[in-house]
Coordinates of C-alpha atoms in Angstrom, one line a residue:
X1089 CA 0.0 0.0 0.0
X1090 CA 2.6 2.4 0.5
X1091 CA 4.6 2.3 -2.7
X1092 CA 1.3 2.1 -4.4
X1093 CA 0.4 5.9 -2.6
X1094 CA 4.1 6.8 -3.3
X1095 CA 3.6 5.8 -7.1
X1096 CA 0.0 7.2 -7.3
X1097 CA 1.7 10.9 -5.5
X1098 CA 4.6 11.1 -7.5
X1099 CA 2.5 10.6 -11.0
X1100 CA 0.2 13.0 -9.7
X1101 CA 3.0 15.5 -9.2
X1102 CA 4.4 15.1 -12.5
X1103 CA 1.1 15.8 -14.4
X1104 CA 0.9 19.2 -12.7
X1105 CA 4.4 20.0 -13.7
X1106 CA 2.6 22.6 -16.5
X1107 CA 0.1 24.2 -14.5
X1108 CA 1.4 27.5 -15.0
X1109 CA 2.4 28.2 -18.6
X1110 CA 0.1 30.1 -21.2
X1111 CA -0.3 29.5 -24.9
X1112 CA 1.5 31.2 -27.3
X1113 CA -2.4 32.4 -29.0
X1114 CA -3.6 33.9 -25.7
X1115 CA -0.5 36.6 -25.4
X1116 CA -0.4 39.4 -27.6
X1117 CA 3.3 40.3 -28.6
X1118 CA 4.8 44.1 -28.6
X1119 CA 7.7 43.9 -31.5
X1120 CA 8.5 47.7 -31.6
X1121 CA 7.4 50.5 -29.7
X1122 CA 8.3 54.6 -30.7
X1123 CA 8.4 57.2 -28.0
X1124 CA 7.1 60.9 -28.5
X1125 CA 6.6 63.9 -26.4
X1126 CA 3.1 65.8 -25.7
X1127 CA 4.2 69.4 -25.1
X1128 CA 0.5 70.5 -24.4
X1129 CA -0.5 67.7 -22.3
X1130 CA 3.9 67.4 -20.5
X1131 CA 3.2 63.4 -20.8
X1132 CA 5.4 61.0 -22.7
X1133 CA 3.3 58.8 -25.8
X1134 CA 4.1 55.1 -26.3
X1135 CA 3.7 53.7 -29.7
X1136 CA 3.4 49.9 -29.3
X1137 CA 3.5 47.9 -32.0
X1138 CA 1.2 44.3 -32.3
X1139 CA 1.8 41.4 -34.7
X1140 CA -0.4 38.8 -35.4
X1141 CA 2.3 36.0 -35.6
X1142 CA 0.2 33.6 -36.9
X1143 CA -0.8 34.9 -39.8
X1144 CA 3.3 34.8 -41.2
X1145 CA 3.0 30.8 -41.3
X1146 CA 3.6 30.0 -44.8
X1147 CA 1.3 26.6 -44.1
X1148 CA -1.8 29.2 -43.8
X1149 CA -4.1 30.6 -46.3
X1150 CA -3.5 34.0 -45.0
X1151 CA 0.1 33.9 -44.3
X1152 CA 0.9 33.0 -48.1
X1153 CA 0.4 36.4 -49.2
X1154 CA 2.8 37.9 -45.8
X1155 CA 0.1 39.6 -44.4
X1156 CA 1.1 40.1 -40.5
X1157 CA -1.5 42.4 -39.1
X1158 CA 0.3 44.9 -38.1
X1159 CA -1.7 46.9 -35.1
X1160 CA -1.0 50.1 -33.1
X1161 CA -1.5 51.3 -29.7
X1162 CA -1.1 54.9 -27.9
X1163 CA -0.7 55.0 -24.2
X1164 CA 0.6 57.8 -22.3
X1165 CA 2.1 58.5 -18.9
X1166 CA 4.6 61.3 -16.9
X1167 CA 7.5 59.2 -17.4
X1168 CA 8.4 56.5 -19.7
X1169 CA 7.9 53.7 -17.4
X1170 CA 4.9 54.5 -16.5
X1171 CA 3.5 55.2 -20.0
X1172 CA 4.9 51.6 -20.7
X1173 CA 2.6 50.6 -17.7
X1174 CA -0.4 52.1 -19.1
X1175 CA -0.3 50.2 -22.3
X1176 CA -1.4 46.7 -20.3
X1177 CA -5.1 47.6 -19.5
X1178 CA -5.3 49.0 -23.1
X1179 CA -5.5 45.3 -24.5
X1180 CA -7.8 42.2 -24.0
X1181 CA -4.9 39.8 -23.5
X1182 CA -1.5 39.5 -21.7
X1183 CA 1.3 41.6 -23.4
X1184 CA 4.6 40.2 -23.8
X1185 CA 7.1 42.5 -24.3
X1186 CA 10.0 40.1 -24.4
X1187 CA 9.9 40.2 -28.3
X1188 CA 10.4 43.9 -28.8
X1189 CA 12.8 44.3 -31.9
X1190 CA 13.0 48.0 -32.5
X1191 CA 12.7 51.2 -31.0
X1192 CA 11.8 55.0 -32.4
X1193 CA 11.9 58.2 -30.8
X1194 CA 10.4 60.9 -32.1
X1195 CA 12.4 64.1 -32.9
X1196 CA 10.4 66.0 -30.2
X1197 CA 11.3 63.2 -27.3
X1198 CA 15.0 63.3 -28.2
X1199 CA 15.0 67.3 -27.8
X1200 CA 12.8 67.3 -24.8
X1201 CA 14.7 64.5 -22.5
X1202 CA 18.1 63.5 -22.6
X1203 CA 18.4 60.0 -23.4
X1204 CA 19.9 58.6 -20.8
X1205 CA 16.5 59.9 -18.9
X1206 CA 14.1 58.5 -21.3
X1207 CA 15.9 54.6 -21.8
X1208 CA 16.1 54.7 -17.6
X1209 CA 12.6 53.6 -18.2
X1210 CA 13.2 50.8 -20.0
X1211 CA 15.9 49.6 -18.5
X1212 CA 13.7 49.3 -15.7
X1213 CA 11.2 47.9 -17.5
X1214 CA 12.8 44.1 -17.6
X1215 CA 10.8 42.4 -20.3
X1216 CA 12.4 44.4 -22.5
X1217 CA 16.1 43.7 -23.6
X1218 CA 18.8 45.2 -24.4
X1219 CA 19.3 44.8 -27.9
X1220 CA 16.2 46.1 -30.0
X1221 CA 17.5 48.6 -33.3
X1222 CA 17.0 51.9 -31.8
X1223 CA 16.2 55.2 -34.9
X1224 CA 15.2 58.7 -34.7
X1225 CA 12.3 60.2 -37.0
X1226 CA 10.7 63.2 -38.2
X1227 CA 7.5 61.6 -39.3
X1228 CA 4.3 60.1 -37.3
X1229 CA 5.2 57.2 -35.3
X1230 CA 2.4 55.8 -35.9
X1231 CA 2.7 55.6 -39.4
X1232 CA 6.0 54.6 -39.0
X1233 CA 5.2 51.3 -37.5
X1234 CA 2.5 50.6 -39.9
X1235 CA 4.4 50.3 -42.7
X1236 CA 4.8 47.0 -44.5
X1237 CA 6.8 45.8 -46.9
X1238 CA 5.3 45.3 -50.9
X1239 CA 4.4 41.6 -50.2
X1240 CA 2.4 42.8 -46.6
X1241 CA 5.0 42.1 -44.2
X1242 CA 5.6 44.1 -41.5
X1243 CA 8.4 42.0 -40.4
X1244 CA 11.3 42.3 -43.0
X1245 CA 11.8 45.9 -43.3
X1246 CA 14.3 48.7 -42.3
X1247 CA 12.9 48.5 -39.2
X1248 CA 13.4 45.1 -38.2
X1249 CA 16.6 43.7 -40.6
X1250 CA 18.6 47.6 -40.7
X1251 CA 21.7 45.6 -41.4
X1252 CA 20.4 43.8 -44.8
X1253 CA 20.5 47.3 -46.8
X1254 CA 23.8 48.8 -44.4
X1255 CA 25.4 45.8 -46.3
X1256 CA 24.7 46.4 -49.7
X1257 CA 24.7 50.4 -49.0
X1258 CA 26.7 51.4 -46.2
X1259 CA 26.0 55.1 -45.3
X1260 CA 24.5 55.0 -41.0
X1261 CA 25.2 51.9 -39.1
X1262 CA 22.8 50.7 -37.4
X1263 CA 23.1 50.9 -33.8
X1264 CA 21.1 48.8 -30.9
X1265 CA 19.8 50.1 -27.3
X1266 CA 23.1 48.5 -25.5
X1267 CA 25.6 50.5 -27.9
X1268 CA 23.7 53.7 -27.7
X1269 CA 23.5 53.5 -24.5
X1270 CA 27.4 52.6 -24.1
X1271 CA 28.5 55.2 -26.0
X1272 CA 26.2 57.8 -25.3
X1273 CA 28.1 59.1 -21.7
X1274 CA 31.8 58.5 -23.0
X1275 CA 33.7 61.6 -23.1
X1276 CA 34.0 63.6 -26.8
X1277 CA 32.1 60.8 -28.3
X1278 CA 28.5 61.4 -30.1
X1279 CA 26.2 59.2 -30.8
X1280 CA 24.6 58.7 -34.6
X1281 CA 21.6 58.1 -33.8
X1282 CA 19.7 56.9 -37.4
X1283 CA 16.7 58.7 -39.1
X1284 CA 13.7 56.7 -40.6
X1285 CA 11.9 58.4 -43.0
X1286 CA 9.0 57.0 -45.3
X1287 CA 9.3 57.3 -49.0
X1288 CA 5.7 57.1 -50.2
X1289 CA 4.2 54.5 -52.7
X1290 CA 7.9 53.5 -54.0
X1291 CA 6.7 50.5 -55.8
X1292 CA 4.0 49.5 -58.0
X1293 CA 2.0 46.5 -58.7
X1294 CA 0.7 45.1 -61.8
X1295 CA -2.8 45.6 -60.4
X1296 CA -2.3 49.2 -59.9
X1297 CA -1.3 49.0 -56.3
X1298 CA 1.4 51.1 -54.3
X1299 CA 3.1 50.4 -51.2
X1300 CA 5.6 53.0 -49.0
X1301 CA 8.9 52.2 -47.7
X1302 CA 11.3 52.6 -44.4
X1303 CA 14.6 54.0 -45.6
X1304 CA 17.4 55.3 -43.6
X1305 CA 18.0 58.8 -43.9
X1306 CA 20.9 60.4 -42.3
X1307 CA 20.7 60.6 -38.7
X1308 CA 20.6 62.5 -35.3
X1309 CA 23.7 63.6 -34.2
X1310 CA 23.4 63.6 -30.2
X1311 CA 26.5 64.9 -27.9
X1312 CA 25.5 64.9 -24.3
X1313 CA 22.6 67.2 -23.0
X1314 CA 22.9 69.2 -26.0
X1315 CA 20.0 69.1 -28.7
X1316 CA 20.0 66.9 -31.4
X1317 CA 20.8 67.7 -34.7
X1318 CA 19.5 65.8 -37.9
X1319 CA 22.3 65.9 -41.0
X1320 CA 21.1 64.1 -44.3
X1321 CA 23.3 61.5 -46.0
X1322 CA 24.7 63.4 -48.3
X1323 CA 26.0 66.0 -45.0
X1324 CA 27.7 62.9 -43.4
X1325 CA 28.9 61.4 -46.9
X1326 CA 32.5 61.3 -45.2
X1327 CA 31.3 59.8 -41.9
X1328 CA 31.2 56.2 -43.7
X1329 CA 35.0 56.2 -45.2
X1330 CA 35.8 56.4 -41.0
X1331 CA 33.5 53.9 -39.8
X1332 CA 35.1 50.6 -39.5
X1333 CA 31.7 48.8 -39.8
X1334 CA 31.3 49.9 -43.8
X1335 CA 31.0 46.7 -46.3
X1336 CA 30.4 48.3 -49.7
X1337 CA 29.7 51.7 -50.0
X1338 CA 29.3 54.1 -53.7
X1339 CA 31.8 56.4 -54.7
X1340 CA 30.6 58.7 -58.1
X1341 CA 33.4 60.9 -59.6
X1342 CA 32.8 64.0 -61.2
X1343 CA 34.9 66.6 -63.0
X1344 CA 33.3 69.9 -64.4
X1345 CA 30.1 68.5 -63.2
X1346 CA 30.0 65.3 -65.1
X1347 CA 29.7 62.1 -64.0
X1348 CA 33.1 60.0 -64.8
X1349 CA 32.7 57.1 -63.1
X1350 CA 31.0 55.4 -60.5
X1351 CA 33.0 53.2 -57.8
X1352 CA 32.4 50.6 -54.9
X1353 CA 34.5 50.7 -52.1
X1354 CA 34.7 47.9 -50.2
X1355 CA 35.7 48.0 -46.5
X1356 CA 37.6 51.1 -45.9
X1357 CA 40.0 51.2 -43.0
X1358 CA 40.2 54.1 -41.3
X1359 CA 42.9 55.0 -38.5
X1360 CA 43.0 58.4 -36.7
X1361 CA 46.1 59.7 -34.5
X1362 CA 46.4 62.7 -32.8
X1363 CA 49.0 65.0 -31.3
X1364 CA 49.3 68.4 -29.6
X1365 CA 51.0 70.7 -32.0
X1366 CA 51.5 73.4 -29.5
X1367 CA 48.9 73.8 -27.0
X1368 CA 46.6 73.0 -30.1
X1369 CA 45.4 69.5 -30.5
X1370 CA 46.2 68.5 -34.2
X1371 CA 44.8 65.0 -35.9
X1372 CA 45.9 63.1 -38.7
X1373 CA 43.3 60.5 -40.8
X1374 CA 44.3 57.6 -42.8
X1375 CA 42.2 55.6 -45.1
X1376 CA 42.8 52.4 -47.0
X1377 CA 40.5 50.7 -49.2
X1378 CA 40.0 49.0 -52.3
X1379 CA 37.4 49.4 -55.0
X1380 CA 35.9 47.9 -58.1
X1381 CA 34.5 50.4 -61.0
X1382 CA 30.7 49.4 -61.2
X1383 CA 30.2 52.4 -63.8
X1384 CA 32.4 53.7 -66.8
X1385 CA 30.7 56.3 -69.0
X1386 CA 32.8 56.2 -72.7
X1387 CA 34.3 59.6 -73.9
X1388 CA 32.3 60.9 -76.6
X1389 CA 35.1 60.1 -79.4
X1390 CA 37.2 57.9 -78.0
X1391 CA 36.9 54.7 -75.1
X1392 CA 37.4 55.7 -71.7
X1393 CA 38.0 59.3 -70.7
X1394 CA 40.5 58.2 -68.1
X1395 CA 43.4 55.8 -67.0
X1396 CA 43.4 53.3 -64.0
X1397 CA 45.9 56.0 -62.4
X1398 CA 43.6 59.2 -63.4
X1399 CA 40.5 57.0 -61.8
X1400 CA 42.9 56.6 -58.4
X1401 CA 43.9 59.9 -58.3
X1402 CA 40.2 61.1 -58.5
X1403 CA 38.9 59.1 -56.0
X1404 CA 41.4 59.6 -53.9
X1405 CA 40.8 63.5 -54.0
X1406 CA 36.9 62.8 -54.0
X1407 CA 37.0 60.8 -50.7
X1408 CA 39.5 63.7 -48.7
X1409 CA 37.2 66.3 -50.0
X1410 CA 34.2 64.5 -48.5
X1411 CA 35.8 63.7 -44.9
X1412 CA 36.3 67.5 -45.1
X1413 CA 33.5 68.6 -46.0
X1414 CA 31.2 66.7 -43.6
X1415 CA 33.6 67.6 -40.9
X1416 CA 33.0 71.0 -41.6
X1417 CA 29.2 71.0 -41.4
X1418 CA 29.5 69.1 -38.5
X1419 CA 32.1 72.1 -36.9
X1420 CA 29.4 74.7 -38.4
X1421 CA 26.8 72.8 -35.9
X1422 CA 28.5 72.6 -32.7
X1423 CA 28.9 68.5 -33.8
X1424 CA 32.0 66.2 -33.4
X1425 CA 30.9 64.3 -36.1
X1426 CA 34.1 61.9 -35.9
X1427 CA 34.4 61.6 -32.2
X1428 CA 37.9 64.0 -32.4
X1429 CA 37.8 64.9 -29.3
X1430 CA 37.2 60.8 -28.1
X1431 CA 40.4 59.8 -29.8
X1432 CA 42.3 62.9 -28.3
X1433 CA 40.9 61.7 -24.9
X1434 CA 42.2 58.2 -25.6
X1435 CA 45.5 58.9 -26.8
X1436 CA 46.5 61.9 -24.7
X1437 CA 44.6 61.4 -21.0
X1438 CA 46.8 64.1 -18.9
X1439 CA 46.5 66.7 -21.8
X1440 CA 42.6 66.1 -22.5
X1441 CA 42.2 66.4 -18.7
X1442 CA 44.0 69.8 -18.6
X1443 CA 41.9 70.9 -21.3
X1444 CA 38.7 69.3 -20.6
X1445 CA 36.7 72.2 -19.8
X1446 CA 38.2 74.4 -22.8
X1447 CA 38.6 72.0 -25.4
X1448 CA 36.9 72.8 -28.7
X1449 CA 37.2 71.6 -32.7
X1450 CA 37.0 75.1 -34.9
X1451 CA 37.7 75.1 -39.0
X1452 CA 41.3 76.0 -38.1
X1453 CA 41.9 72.7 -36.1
X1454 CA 44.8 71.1 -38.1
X1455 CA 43.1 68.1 -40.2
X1456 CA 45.7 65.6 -42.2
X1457 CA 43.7 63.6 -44.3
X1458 CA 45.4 60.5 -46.3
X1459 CA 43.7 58.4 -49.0
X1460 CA 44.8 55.4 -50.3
X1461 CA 42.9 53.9 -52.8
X1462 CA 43.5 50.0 -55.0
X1463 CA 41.3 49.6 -57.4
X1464 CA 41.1 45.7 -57.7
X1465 CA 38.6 45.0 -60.4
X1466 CA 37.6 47.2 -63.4
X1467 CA 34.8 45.3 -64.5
X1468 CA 34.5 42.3 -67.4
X1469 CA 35.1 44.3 -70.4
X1470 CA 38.9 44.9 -68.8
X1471 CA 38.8 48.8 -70.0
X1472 CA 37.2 47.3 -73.5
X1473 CA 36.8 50.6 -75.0
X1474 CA 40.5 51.8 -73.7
X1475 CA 41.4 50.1 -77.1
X1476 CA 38.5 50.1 -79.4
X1477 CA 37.1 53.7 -81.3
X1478 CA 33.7 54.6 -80.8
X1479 CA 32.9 53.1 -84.5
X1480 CA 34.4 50.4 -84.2
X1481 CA 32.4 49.6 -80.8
X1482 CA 28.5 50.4 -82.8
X1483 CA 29.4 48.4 -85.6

């Protein structure tokens, strides 16, 4: 009788081993949430994004045409947290937050609250990790997380899979919640911070239909307390030939306003030294890189307008001129765009703490810029028309 209770206890115990768990159809899942700023009513707005997951099962009806019901929720609160909070009795089911994938603020919440203030909220807030995509944007957040791709999934876009287009384009890295937040408090080191913008009806069905697009689009520049300043691409055009992270990235050289050739560089290394020269803190940039022409326009009577060695020298002079240039906008701002002042901090500690208080970037702050470019690969013609006339070429 006793091992027979024992038996009938312990499979009794092992059958209520599950008691506690909930299925997967009764939780409703945040994926992304954007944060934005009421001035009128002083509350923080949480955007929180819904998908229904079952409908991306390629075995359903419904999931073969991507459609992932993408649904949006506003709650709002005095602080982040507490805005977070108040999202919970806004839905009919138990959220999980523990799939959240991406992050927005809105142009107004980065100017109004530093970020370190905002993200104390969710760092408190323990469902959510660490390593969602974090963006900036000027447009309605709301819109923003609606936005699907053309086949209805709000899954694989910019949003979600940044680093899919970064590789095949490499302009703003994407950055995550844990980086931001690591490199946001370092001394003379700014965060880039990148902007999603929405590029209406993009593409085009056969049926007449349109669909919009994510896109990155420049990007916040954020130093400190000080307010955030958005630059476009084509104002931080030199920030990629300095960021180590760039895979291929598009070089198009012009002379007198004419397109000569086009270019893909392909992983740039960039080193940057400093020195005091003086009592005036002086930096020297070096970049390496290889490229392969992706573009050749002829001459109009003859092949190709210019040599392997003309191309170098071009690119070269184009690539300085850029690293200038967006340093110089970034000066014109009150912006460190290359982190200058981190890498004099770094490399010179006793100095940089001597001059902590005073130290400043102007556009007399000695700049050495180096460019050394290989081009590996011309393309599969081999400079075809280096040898053969125009005529010969339309015959």
């Amino acid at each position: 009788m006793v091992k027979k209770a024992i038996f009938i206890v312990t499979v009794c115990f092992c059958l209520s081993g599950c008691w506690d768990t909930v299925d997967l159809q009764d939780m409703q899942y945040i994926t992304a949430i954007a944060i934005d700023y009421n001035e009128k009513e002083k509350q923080f707005e949480i955007h929180g994004q819904s998908i229904n997951f079952g409908n991306l099962s390629v075995n359903s009806a419904e999931g073969q045409n991507g459609n992932a019901n993408a649904w949006v929720g506003i709650s709002r609160g005095e602080t982040v947290l507490s805005a977070l909070s108040n999202l919970v009795p806004r839905t009919n089911q138990q959220l999980n937050w523990g799939h959240v994938h991406a992050i927005v603020y809105s142009q107004t919440a980065l100017a109004h609250n530093p970020l370190i203030e905002m993200n104390e909220g969710l760092y408190r807030f323990q469902q959510v990790r660490m390593t969602p995509w974090v963006f900036g944007t000027t447009e309605n957040l709301t819109e923003v997380l609606m936005v699907t791709n053309i086949f209805g999934d709000s899954i694989h876009t910019e949003l979600f899979n940044p680093q899919a287009v970064f590789h095949e384009r490499s302009f703003i890295e994407p950055i995550t919640l844990h980086e931001l937040m690591r490199e946001y408090p370092e001394a003379g080191r700014s965060v880039k911070l990148p902007n999603l913008s929405i590029l209406e009806k993009n593409w085009k069905s056969n049926q007449g239909e349109t669909n919009t697009s994510l896109f990155a689009d420049g990007a916040f520049v954020i130093k400190g307390g000080k307010e955030p300043i958005l630059f476009s691409d084509e104002q931080l055009i030199g920030l990629r030939w300095l960021n180590h992270a760039t895979v291929n990235a598009p070089l198009v050289l012009k002379e007198n306003e004419n397109t000569i050739a086009a270019l893909n560089i392909v992983r740039p290394i960039a080193t940057v030294t400093s020195e005091l020269d003086g009592d005036i803190p002086a930096f020297r940039i070096r970049i390496d890189a290889n490229a392969d022409i992706e573009d050749f326009p002829p001459d109009p009577s003859l092949g190709a307008s210019k040599t392997i060695n003309e191309l170098k020298a071009l690119s070269e002079e184009t690539i300085k001129q850029e690293v200038k240039r967006t340093f110089l906008l970034g000066i014109e701002q009150g912006k460190d765009i290359y982190d200058l002042e981190n890498v004099f901090y770094r490399q010179h500690v006793q100095s940089y703490n001597t001059m902590r208080d005073s130290f400043t970037l102007d556009e007399n702050t000695p700049l050495s810029i180096e460019v050394t470019i290989k081009i590996e690969h011309t393309g599969e013609y081999e400079f075809y028309r280096d040898r053969v006339p125009e005529s010969e070429q339309r015959r």
